[in-house]
Coordinates of C-alpha atoms and ligand atoms in Angstrom, one line a residue:
Chain A
M1432 CA 72.8 75.7 107.8
L1433 CA 71.8 74.2 104.4
D1434 CA 68.2 73.0 103.9
L1435 CA 66.8 71.5 100.8
S1436 CA 63.1 70.8 100.9
G1437 CA 60.9 69.2 98.3
V1438 CA 63.5 70.0 95.5
H1439 CA 62.5 68.9 92.0
S1440 CA 64.9 69.2 89.1
A1441 CA 64.9 68.2 85.5
Y1442 CA 67.0 68.3 82.3
G1443 CA 64.4 69.1 79.7
P1444 CA 61.6 66.5 80.1
I1445 CA 63.7 64.1 82.2
E1446 CA 63.1 64.4 86.0
V1447 CA 66.3 64.0 87.8
L1448 CA 65.6 65.1 91.4
K1449 CA 62.2 64.1 92.8
D1450 CA 61.2 65.7 96.1
V1451 CA 64.7 65.8 97.6
T1452 CA 64.7 67.0 101.2
L1453 CA 68.0 67.1 103.2
A1454 CA 69.7 69.2 105.8
V1455 CA 73.3 70.0 106.7
R1456 CA 73.8 71.5 110.2
E1457 CA 76.6 73.8 111.1
G1458 CA 79.8 71.8 111.9
E1459 CA 78.7 68.6 110.4
I1460 CA 80.1 66.3 107.7
V1461 CA 77.2 65.0 105.8
A1462 CA 77.7 62.3 103.1
L1463 CA 75.4 62.0 100.1
I1464 CA 75.8 58.6 98.5
G1465 CA 74.2 56.8 95.6
A1466 CA 74.9 54.9 92.4
N1467 CA 75.8 56.5 89.0
G1468 CA 73.1 58.8 87.8
A1469 CA 71.3 59.0 91.1
G1470 CA 71.4 62.8 91.0
K1471 CA 74.2 63.6 93.4
T1472 CA 76.0 66.1 91.1
T1473 CA 72.7 67.6 90.1
T1474 CA 72.0 68.2 93.8
L1475 CA 75.3 70.0 94.3
M1476 CA 74.9 72.1 91.2
A1477 CA 71.4 73.1 92.4
V1478 CA 72.9 74.4 95.6
S1479 CA 75.6 76.3 93.7
A1480 CA 72.7 77.7 91.6
I1481 CA 74.3 76.5 88.4
H1482 CA 71.3 74.2 87.8
K1483 CA 68.0 75.9 88.4
I1484 CA 65.4 73.8 90.3
K1485 CA 61.8 73.3 89.1
A1486 CA 60.2 73.3 92.5
G1487 CA 61.0 73.2 96.2
E1488 CA 63.2 75.4 98.3
I1489 CA 66.9 75.7 99.1
L1490 CA 67.8 77.7 102.2
F1491 CA 71.2 78.7 103.4
N1492 CA 71.2 80.0 106.9
G1493 CA 67.5 80.5 106.6
R1494 CA 67.7 82.5 103.4
S1495 CA 66.4 81.3 100.1
I1496 CA 69.2 80.9 97.5
A1497 CA 67.3 79.1 94.8
D1498 CA 67.0 82.3 92.7
A1499 CA 70.5 83.6 93.3
A1500 CA 73.0 83.9 90.4
P1501 CA 75.9 81.3 90.5
H1502 CA 78.5 83.9 91.1
E1503 CA 76.7 85.2 94.2
I1504 CA 76.7 81.8 95.9
V1505 CA 80.4 81.7 96.8
R1506 CA 80.0 85.2 98.3
L1507 CA 77.5 83.8 100.7
G1508 CA 80.0 81.2 101.9
I1509 CA 79.4 78.1 99.8
S1510 CA 82.2 76.7 97.7
Q1511 CA 82.2 73.6 95.5
V1512 CA 84.9 71.2 94.5
P1513 CA 83.2 69.9 91.4
E1514 CA 83.3 66.5 89.9
G1515 CA 86.3 66.1 87.6
R1516 CA 88.1 68.8 89.6
R1517 CA 87.9 71.3 86.7
I1518 CA 91.3 72.8 87.1
F1519 CA 92.0 75.7 84.7
P1520 CA 94.6 73.8 82.6
R1521 CA 96.4 76.8 81.2
M1522 CA 96.7 78.7 84.4
S1523 CA 99.5 78.1 86.9
V1524 CA 98.8 76.4 90.2
E1525 CA 99.2 79.8 91.9
E1526 CA 96.8 81.4 89.5
N1527 CA 94.2 78.7 90.0
L1528 CA 94.4 79.4 93.7
E1529 CA 94.1 83.1 93.1
M1530 CA 91.0 82.4 91.1
G1531 CA 89.6 80.6 94.2
A1532 CA 89.9 83.9 96.0
Y1533 CA 88.2 85.8 93.2
A1534 CA 85.2 86.9 95.3
R1535 CA 87.4 88.3 98.1
N1536 CA 89.2 91.6 98.3
S1537 CA 91.8 91.8 101.1
D1538 CA 95.1 90.9 99.4
L1539 CA 96.7 90.5 102.8
E1540 CA 94.3 87.8 103.9
I1541 CA 94.4 86.1 100.5
R1542 CA 98.2 85.8 100.9
K1543 CA 97.8 84.3 104.3
D1544 CA 95.3 81.8 103.1
L1545 CA 97.6 80.9 100.2
E1546 CA 100.3 80.0 102.7
H1547 CA 97.8 78.0 104.6
V1548 CA 96.9 76.0 101.5
F1549 CA 100.5 75.5 100.8
Q1550 CA 101.0 74.1 104.3
L1551 CA 98.0 71.8 103.8
F1552 CA 99.4 70.6 100.4
P1553 CA 103.2 71.2 100.3
I1554 CA 103.3 69.7 96.8
L1555 CA 101.3 72.6 95.5
K1556 CA 103.9 75.0 96.7
E1557 CA 106.6 73.1 94.9
R1558 CA 104.5 73.3 91.7
R1559 CA 103.2 76.8 92.1
R1560 CA 104.5 78.0 88.7
Q1561 CA 103.5 74.8 86.8
L1562 CA 100.4 74.9 84.6
G1563 CA 97.3 73.2 86.2
G1564 CA 96.9 70.9 83.2
T1565 CA 100.2 69.3 83.8
L1566 CA 99.5 68.1 87.3
S1567 CA 98.7 64.5 88.2
G1568 CA 95.2 63.5 89.2
G1569 CA 96.0 63.5 92.9
E1570 CA 97.7 66.9 92.7
Q1571 CA 94.8 68.3 90.7
Q1572 CA 92.4 67.1 93.4
M1573 CA 94.5 68.9 96.1
L1574 CA 94.6 72.0 93.9
A1575 CA 90.8 71.8 93.5
I1576 CA 90.3 71.6 97.2
G1577 CA 92.9 74.3 97.9
R1578 CA 91.2 76.6 95.3
A1579 CA 87.8 76.1 97.0
L1580 CA 89.4 76.9 100.4
M1581 CA 90.8 80.2 99.0
A1582 CA 87.2 81.5 99.1
R1583 CA 87.1 80.8 102.9
P1584 CA 83.8 78.8 102.7
K1585 CA 81.6 78.2 105.6
L1586 CA 80.1 75.2 103.7
L1587 CA 82.2 73.1 101.4
L1588 CA 80.6 70.9 98.8
L1589 CA 82.8 68.1 97.6
D1590 CA 81.8 66.0 94.5
E1591 CA 83.6 62.6 94.5
P1592 CA 87.0 63.8 95.6
S1593 CA 88.3 60.2 95.6
L1594 CA 87.4 59.4 92.0
G1595 CA 90.2 57.8 90.1
L1596 CA 92.9 58.3 92.8
A1597 CA 95.3 55.9 94.4
P1598 CA 94.2 54.6 97.9
K1599 CA 97.1 56.4 99.5
I1600 CA 96.1 59.8 98.0
V1601 CA 92.4 59.1 98.9
S1602 CA 93.3 58.6 102.6
Q1603 CA 95.4 61.8 102.5
I1604 CA 92.5 63.7 101.1
F1605 CA 90.0 62.3 103.5
S1606 CA 92.2 63.2 106.4
V1607 CA 92.4 66.8 105.1
I1608 CA 88.6 66.9 104.9
K1609 CA 88.4 65.7 108.5
N1610 CA 90.9 68.4 109.6
L1611 CA 89.0 71.1 107.7
N1612 CA 85.9 70.1 109.5
A1613 CA 87.7 70.2 112.8
E1614 CA 88.7 73.8 111.9
G1615 CA 85.0 74.7 111.6
V1616 CA 84.2 74.1 107.9
T1617 CA 80.8 72.4 107.4
I1618 CA 81.0 69.7 104.7
L1619 CA 78.6 68.1 102.3
L1620 CA 80.4 65.2 100.7
V1621 CA 79.2 63.3 97.6
E1622 CA 80.9 59.9 97.2
Q1623 CA 80.6 56.7 95.4
N1624 CA 83.1 55.3 97.8
A1625 CA 80.4 54.8 100.3
F1626 CA 82.5 53.0 102.9
A1627 CA 85.0 55.7 103.2
A1628 CA 82.4 58.4 103.2
L1629 CA 80.3 56.8 105.9
K1630 CA 83.3 56.3 108.1
L1631 CA 84.1 60.0 107.8
A1632 CA 80.7 61.5 108.0
H1633 CA 78.4 62.3 110.9
R1634 CA 75.2 61.7 109.0
A1635 CA 74.4 60.5 105.5
Y1636 CA 71.7 60.4 102.9
V1637 CA 71.2 57.7 100.3
L1638 CA 70.0 58.9 96.9
E1639 CA 68.4 56.5 94.5
T1640 CA 67.2 57.7 91.0
G1641 CA 66.5 61.2 92.3
R1642 CA 64.9 60.2 95.6
V1643 CA 66.2 60.1 99.2
V1644 CA 65.6 56.5 100.2
L1645 CA 67.5 56.4 103.4
S1646 CA 69.1 58.8 105.8
G1647 CA 70.5 58.9 109.3
E1648 CA 73.6 58.6 111.4
A1649 CA 76.5 57.4 109.3
A1650 CA 77.5 54.8 111.8
G1651 CA 74.0 53.4 111.7
L1652 CA 74.0 53.3 107.9
L1653 CA 77.3 51.4 107.9
T1654 CA 75.5 48.5 109.7
N1655 CA 72.2 48.9 107.7
P1656 CA 71.7 45.6 105.8
Q1657 CA 70.3 47.4 102.7
V1658 CA 73.2 49.8 102.5
R1659 CA 75.7 47.0 103.1
K1660 CA 74.2 45.0 100.2
S1661 CA 73.7 47.8 97.7
Y1662 CA 76.5 50.2 98.4
L1663 CA 79.2 48.4 100.3
G1664 CA 79.1 45.1 98.5
I1665 CA 78.9 43.2 101.7
N1666 CA 76.2 40.6 102.4
Chain B
M431 CA 112.2 94.1 49.7
T432 CA 113.1 96.0 52.9
Q433 CA 110.5 98.5 51.9
A434 CA 107.9 95.6 51.7
L435 CA 109.0 94.5 55.1
V436 CA 108.5 97.9 56.6
N437 CA 105.1 98.3 55.0
G438 CA 104.2 94.8 55.9
L439 CA 105.1 95.2 59.6
T440 CA 103.0 98.4 59.8
L441 CA 99.9 96.8 58.2
G442 CA 100.5 93.6 60.1
A443 CA 100.5 95.4 63.5
V444 CA 97.1 96.8 62.5
Y445 CA 95.8 93.4 61.4
A446 CA 97.0 92.0 64.7
L447 CA 95.0 94.7 66.7
V448 CA 91.8 93.7 64.9
A449 CA 92.5 90.0 65.0
L450 CA 92.8 90.2 68.8
G451 CA 89.1 91.1 69.0
Y452 CA 88.1 88.0 66.9
S453 CA 90.3 85.8 69.0
M454 CA 89.2 87.0 72.4
V455 CA 85.6 86.6 71.6
Y456 CA 86.1 83.2 70.1
G457 CA 88.1 82.2 73.2
I458 CA 85.3 83.0 75.5
L459 CA 82.1 82.4 73.5
G460 CA 83.3 80.0 70.8
M461 CA 81.7 82.3 68.2
I462 CA 83.0 84.4 65.4
N463 CA 81.8 88.0 65.8
F464 CA 81.4 88.8 62.1
A465 CA 80.4 92.3 62.9
H466 CA 83.9 93.0 64.3
G467 CA 85.1 94.5 61.1
E468 CA 82.3 97.0 61.3
I469 CA 83.5 98.1 64.7
Y470 CA 86.9 98.9 63.1
M471 CA 85.2 100.9 60.4
L472 CA 83.1 102.8 63.0
G473 CA 86.4 103.5 64.8
A474 CA 87.7 105.2 61.7
F475 CA 84.6 107.3 61.2
H476 CA 84.5 108.4 64.8
G477 CA 88.1 109.3 64.7
I478 CA 87.6 111.4 61.6
L479 CA 84.4 113.0 63.0
A480 CA 86.2 113.9 66.2
L481 CA 89.0 115.5 64.2
A482 CA 86.6 117.3 62.0
F483 CA 85.1 118.7 65.2
A484 CA 88.5 119.7 66.4
Q485 CA 89.2 121.4 63.1
H486 CA 86.3 123.8 63.7
Y487 CA 86.3 124.3 67.5
L488 CA 89.7 123.4 68.8
A489 CA 91.8 125.0 66.1
N490 CA 94.5 126.2 68.5
F491 CA 95.1 122.8 70.1
S492 CA 98.2 120.9 69.0
P493 CA 97.6 118.3 66.3
V494 CA 99.1 115.6 68.5
V495 CA 96.7 116.3 71.3
C496 CA 93.8 116.3 68.9
L497 CA 94.9 113.0 67.4
L498 CA 95.3 111.3 70.7
G499 CA 91.9 112.7 71.8
A500 CA 90.4 111.3 68.6
L501 CA 91.9 107.9 69.3
V502 CA 90.6 107.9 72.9
L503 CA 87.1 109.0 71.7
A504 CA 87.0 106.4 69.0
M505 CA 88.0 103.7 71.6
L506 CA 85.2 104.9 73.9
F507 CA 82.6 104.9 71.2
C508 CA 83.6 101.6 69.8
G509 CA 83.8 100.1 73.3
G510 CA 80.2 101.2 73.6
Y511 CA 79.3 99.7 70.2
G512 CA 80.9 96.4 71.1
F513 CA 79.1 96.3 74.5
T514 CA 75.8 97.1 72.9
L515 CA 76.3 94.6 70.1
E516 CA 76.8 91.8 72.5
R517 CA 73.9 92.8 74.7
I518 CA 71.3 93.1 71.9
A519 CA 72.6 90.7 69.2
Y520 CA 74.4 87.9 71.0
R521 CA 73.4 87.6 74.6
P522 CA 69.7 86.8 73.9
L523 CA 71.0 83.9 71.7
R524 CA 73.6 82.6 74.2
H525 CA 71.8 79.3 74.6
A526 CA 70.5 79.0 71.0
P527 CA 71.9 76.6 68.4
V528 CA 75.4 77.8 67.2
L529 CA 74.2 79.1 63.9
S530 CA 71.8 81.6 65.4
P531 CA 74.4 84.0 66.8
L532 CA 76.4 83.6 63.6
I533 CA 73.4 84.8 61.5
S534 CA 72.8 87.5 64.0
A535 CA 76.4 88.6 63.6
I536 CA 76.1 88.8 59.9
G537 CA 72.9 90.7 60.2
M538 CA 74.6 93.2 62.6
S539 CA 77.4 93.6 60.1
F540 CA 75.0 94.7 57.4
L541 CA 73.0 96.8 59.8
L542 CA 76.1 98.8 60.9
Q543 CA 77.3 99.2 57.3
N544 CA 74.0 100.5 56.2
Y545 CA 73.7 102.8 59.2
V546 CA 77.0 104.4 58.3
M547 CA 76.1 104.6 54.6
V548 CA 72.9 106.4 55.4
A549 CA 74.5 108.7 58.0
Q550 CA 77.8 109.4 56.3
G551 CA 77.2 108.6 52.6
S552 CA 78.4 105.9 50.4
G553 CA 81.5 107.7 49.1
I554 CA 84.9 107.9 50.7
R555 CA 85.4 110.1 53.6
G556 CA 88.7 111.8 53.7
F557 CA 90.9 111.9 56.8
P558 CA 91.7 115.6 57.8
M559 CA 95.3 115.2 57.0
E560 CA 96.5 118.4 58.6
F561 CA 96.5 116.4 61.8
G562 CA 98.8 113.8 60.3
R563 CA 101.0 116.0 58.2
R564 CA 104.0 116.1 60.5
L565 CA 103.7 112.3 60.8
T566 CA 103.5 111.6 57.1
E567 CA 106.0 114.2 56.0
T568 CA 108.8 113.3 58.4
R569 CA 110.5 110.5 56.6
F570 CA 113.5 108.4 57.4
S571 CA 115.6 106.4 55.0
A572 CA 116.5 103.0 56.3
F573 CA 119.1 100.5 55.0
A574 CA 118.8 99.2 51.4
G575 CA 117.1 102.2 50.1
A576 CA 113.9 101.6 52.1
E577 CA 112.1 104.6 53.5
F578 CA 109.5 105.0 56.2
S579 CA 107.6 107.8 57.7
L580 CA 107.0 108.9 61.2
L581 CA 103.4 107.8 60.7
E582 CA 104.5 104.2 60.2
V583 CA 106.6 104.4 63.4
F584 CA 103.6 105.8 65.2
I585 CA 101.3 103.1 64.0
L586 CA 103.8 100.4 64.9
A587 CA 104.6 101.9 68.3
T588 CA 100.9 102.5 69.1
S589 CA 100.0 98.9 68.1
L590 CA 102.8 97.4 70.2
L591 CA 101.8 99.6 73.1
C592 CA 98.2 98.4 72.8
M593 CA 99.2 94.8 72.6
A594 CA 101.6 95.1 75.6
G595 CA 98.7 96.8 77.5
L596 CA 96.4 94.0 76.6
H597 CA 98.9 91.4 77.7
L598 CA 99.3 93.1 81.0
Y599 CA 95.6 93.4 81.4
I600 CA 95.0 89.7 80.7
Y601 CA 97.8 88.3 82.8
R602 CA 97.9 90.8 85.7
S603 CA 94.5 92.3 86.3
K604 CA 91.7 90.5 88.1
M605 CA 89.3 90.9 85.2
G606 CA 91.9 89.7 82.8
K607 CA 92.5 86.6 84.8
A608 CA 88.8 86.1 85.0
M609 CA 88.7 86.3 81.2
R610 CA 91.3 83.5 80.9
A611 CA 89.6 81.4 83.5
T612 CA 86.2 81.9 81.8
S613 CA 87.6 80.9 78.4
Q614 CA 89.1 77.7 79.9
D615 CA 86.0 76.6 81.9
R616 CA 83.1 78.9 82.1
R617 CA 81.1 76.9 84.6
M618 CA 84.1 76.6 87.0
A619 CA 84.7 80.4 86.7
S620 CA 81.1 81.1 87.8
L621 CA 81.4 78.6 90.7
L622 CA 84.3 80.7 91.9
G623 CA 82.2 83.8 91.9
V624 CA 83.1 85.2 88.4
D625 CA 80.1 87.1 86.9
V626 CA 80.5 85.6 83.4
D627 CA 78.2 88.2 81.8
R628 CA 80.5 91.0 83.0
V629 CA 83.5 89.1 81.7
I630 CA 81.9 88.7 78.3
S631 CA 81.0 92.4 78.2
A632 CA 84.6 93.4 79.1
T633 CA 85.9 91.2 76.4
F634 CA 83.7 92.9 73.7
I635 CA 84.7 96.3 75.0
A636 CA 88.4 95.6 75.0
G637 CA 88.4 94.0 71.6
S638 CA 86.3 96.8 70.1
A639 CA 88.6 99.5 71.6
L640 CA 91.6 97.8 69.9
A641 CA 89.7 97.7 66.6
A642 CA 89.0 101.4 67.0
V643 CA 92.6 102.3 67.4
A644 CA 93.3 100.3 64.2
G645 CA 90.5 102.1 62.4
V646 CA 91.8 105.5 63.2
M647 CA 95.4 104.7 62.3
V648 CA 94.6 103.0 59.0
S649 CA 92.3 105.8 57.9
M650 CA 95.1 108.2 58.5
Y651 CA 97.6 105.9 56.7
V652 CA 95.4 105.6 53.6
H653 CA 93.9 109.1 54.0
A654 CA 90.3 107.9 53.9
V655 CA 87.6 105.5 55.0
K656 CA 84.4 104.1 53.4
F657 CA 81.3 102.5 54.9
N658 CA 82.3 99.0 53.7
D659 CA 86.0 99.1 54.6
G660 CA 85.2 96.9 57.6
Y661 CA 84.5 94.0 55.4
I662 CA 87.9 93.4 53.9
M663 CA 89.7 94.3 57.1
G664 CA 87.5 92.0 59.0
M665 CA 88.3 89.1 56.6
K666 CA 92.0 89.8 56.8
A667 CA 92.0 90.1 60.6
F668 CA 89.9 86.9 60.9
T669 CA 92.4 85.2 58.6
A670 CA 95.2 86.4 60.8
A671 CA 93.4 85.1 63.9
V672 CA 93.0 81.7 62.3
L673 CA 96.5 81.7 61.0
G674 CA 97.9 82.3 64.5
G675 CA 95.4 79.8 66.1
I676 CA 92.0 81.3 66.9
G677 CA 91.3 81.9 70.5
N678 CA 95.0 82.4 71.2
I679 CA 96.2 85.9 72.0
P680 CA 99.9 85.7 71.1
G681 CA 98.7 83.8 68.0
A682 CA 96.5 86.7 66.9
M683 CA 99.5 89.0 67.2
L684 CA 101.8 86.7 65.3
G685 CA 99.2 85.9 62.7
G686 CA 98.5 89.6 62.0
V687 CA 102.1 90.6 61.6
L688 CA 102.9 87.5 59.5
L689 CA 99.9 88.3 57.2
G690 CA 100.9 91.9 56.7
V691 CA 104.5 90.9 55.8
V692 CA 103.4 88.1 53.5
E693 CA 101.0 90.4 51.7
N694 CA 103.5 93.1 51.1
I695 CA 106.3 90.8 50.1
G696 CA 103.7 89.2 47.7
I697 CA 103.0 92.6 46.3
W698 CA 106.7 93.2 45.9
F699 CA 107.2 90.0 44.0
L700 CA 104.0 89.5 42.1
G701 CA 102.4 92.9 42.0
A702 CA 99.4 94.4 43.8
G703 CA 96.7 92.9 41.5
Y704 CA 96.0 89.9 43.7
K705 CA 97.1 91.5 46.9
D706 CA 94.1 90.3 48.9
A707 CA 94.6 86.7 47.7
Y708 CA 98.1 86.2 49.0
S709 CA 97.0 86.2 52.6
F710 CA 94.4 83.6 51.9
I711 CA 96.9 81.4 50.1
V712 CA 99.2 81.5 53.0
L713 CA 96.3 80.7 55.3
L714 CA 95.5 77.6 53.3
L715 CA 99.1 76.4 53.3
V716 CA 99.4 76.9 57.0
L717 CA 96.2 75.1 57.8
I718 CA 97.2 72.1 55.7
V719 CA 100.3 71.7 57.8
L720 CA 99.0 73.0 61.1
P721 CA 95.2 72.7 61.2
R722 CA 94.9 74.6 64.4
G723 CA 97.0 77.5 63.3
I724 CA 100.6 78.3 64.2
L725 CA 100.1 78.5 68.0
G726 CA 97.3 76.0 68.1
E727 CA 94.9 76.1 71.0
Q728 CA 96.5 73.6 73.3
V729 CA 99.9 75.2 73.2
S730 CA 99.4 78.5 74.9
D731 CA 96.8 80.6 76.5
K732 CA 93.4 80.9 75.1
V733 CA 91.1 83.8 75.9
Ligands
ATP1226 N1 73.3 68.1 81.3 C1 72.5 67.1 81.4 N2 71.5 66.9 80.4 C2 70.7 65.8 80.5 N3 70.7 64.9 81.4 C3 71.6 65.0 82.4 C4 72.6 66.1 82.4 N4 73.4 65.9 83.5 C5 73.0 64.8 84.1 N5 71.9 64.3 83.5 C6 71.2 63.1 83.9 O1 70.7 63.3 85.2 C7 70.8 62.1 86.0 C8 71.6 62.5 87.2 O2 72.9 62.9 86.9 P1 74.0 63.3 88.0 O3 75.1 63.7 87.3 O4 73.4 64.2 89.0 O5 74.2 61.9 88.7 P2 75.3 61.5 89.8 O6 74.6 60.9 90.9 O7 76.2 62.6 90.1 O8 76.1 60.4 89.0 P3 77.7 60.0 89.0 O9 77.9 59.2 90.2 O10 77.8 59.2 87.8 O11 78.4 61.2 89.0 C9 71.5 61.1 85.1 O12 70.5 60.2 84.6 C10 72.1 61.9 84.0 O13 72.1 61.1 82.8
MG1227 MG1 78.1 63.0 89.7

C-alpha cells in the first residue's frame, strides 16, 4: 500500500533520512521505532508531503506521491495524527472534528462519522462545545485521532500517540488503534514506547540516525537481543 | 458630546472595516500588510469612477442603485488588487526572512500611490455628490442637541452589516473555518487537506473588499479622495487593530470603534489641531496596561 524506497531527506545541509526503504501492506499495523532524532517524524512528514524528499520514491498504491501537494495527500486516503497532537486550540472539539472532514463533501456521511467518533471516544461528545485548547493531554490525543478518522483514511499515520500520557490512557488508545485496524484501517505507528508498539504491530522497522537498521516481524523483534538492549531496556 | 459620539461611531465603524484587513492578514501570515491603506484609497477611486460613469451613461437609474453598484464594483476591483498584491509581492517571499515581505509591502504602498497619482492626478478628486444628496440632506436631530444625517446611519449600518457578514463567513462557512484553522496551525491545516495558498488568497480578497466599502463610504462622507489618503487611514486602522489585539477579529472591530470615538471626543474637548495624535496616545496608554491589546491574542479567536 505504502512503499518508500531509497528515501533521502535533509534539513539544509543536515542529512536526516539516509536511504530509507520500508513498506506497509494493506491491513497491517507497522511500527517504526527509534531513539530521539532518529528521523521518525521526518519520515511521516515526507509521506504527508509536508517535507520534500531529496531522493528516492514514495508510492501509495503504486502511484508516486513524492511530488504531491500536502493538501492532496489526505484526499488520496492518508491521514496523519502528528506529534504533539496539534489540536486547533481556539476551535471547539466539534469544529476540530469538522476540520478533519475538510477534504470531504457529503454532509450526511460526515455526520455519521462524527457519531462514530463520539462512540469511540464518548468524552469528546461531552466536551463537543469546549475549546480544543482546554482539553487534557489524553482528551487531546483522542481528539487528534478522531479528527484524522473524520477523513476516512485508508492509511493512518500515528506519531507517538502515547507521548506524555498516563498508562491507563495509553492502553485505551492502543486498543482503539487495534480496533481501527480490525475495521480495515492500515496503520503506520511511530513510537518511542517500543514495547507497546511491538506488542501491537504485525511488523516493525528500527530507525537509527536516519537509517533502517533492523526490520521484521514484531514478535521476532521483541525477542531480538539488540532490540531488547537498546529499545526495551532489557538485558 | 453626543455629537462627538455620533461622529465617532461613524468614523470608528469605518476604521474597524479597514482594521479587519490588517488583523486577518496578520492572523494568517504574521505580517503587516502596509499596502492595505492603499487598497482602501483604491476603493474610493473606483467607487467615484464608477459613479462618474453612471452619471454619464446611466442617468435614469436611481441614485441608490448606482451607489450600491459602485460599492459592489469597488469591492470586486479591490478584491482583485488584494489578490494580485499577495500573489506578486508577498507569496514569492513567503519563506524569506521576516523583513523582506515588510519591505515589499512598503514598496507596494508607494507603487500604488504613485500609480493613482499618475493616473488620476495629485489633487483631490471630488465625490459626485448628487448620488449622496438624499443621504446627506436627510438629517435627524437626536437627544442633547446632536444631529446626524442619513448618510451616517447608512455608513454605520453598512459597516455593521459587513462585519456581521464577515463573522458569519468566518464562523460558519467552510473557507472561513479553514481560515481560522490556518491561523492557528498552518501545517496542521494542510495535513487535513486545506489548500493554504487558497486560504491566504481568500483572506486578502475578503480584507480588501471590506477596505473598498470603507473607501467608498468615507469619500462620500468627506466629499473627496486624494491619492495619499490611504496612508493616514492605514495608520489609524493599523492602530485600531493593535488596540483591539492584532490578529483578533472582534478586537479589530472594537479597536476601530473605540478609536473613532476617542478621536472625536478628543476633538470636542481639545480641538481638531492634534486630532490624529489622540488615537496614538490612546494606543500608547492601552499598550502600557495591556501589551497585547484589549482582546489579546490568547483570549479569543485569531484569524
Ligand atoms: N525543522 C528542522 N530543521 C532542522 N533540523 C531538523 C528539523 N526537524 C528535525 N530536525 C532534525 O532532524 C533529525 C530527525 O528529526 P525527527 O524529528 O524526524 O526525529 P524523531 O525520530 O521524530 O525524534 P523524536 O523521537 O524526538 O520525535 C533530528 O536530528 C532533528 O534535530
Ligand atoms: Mg518525532
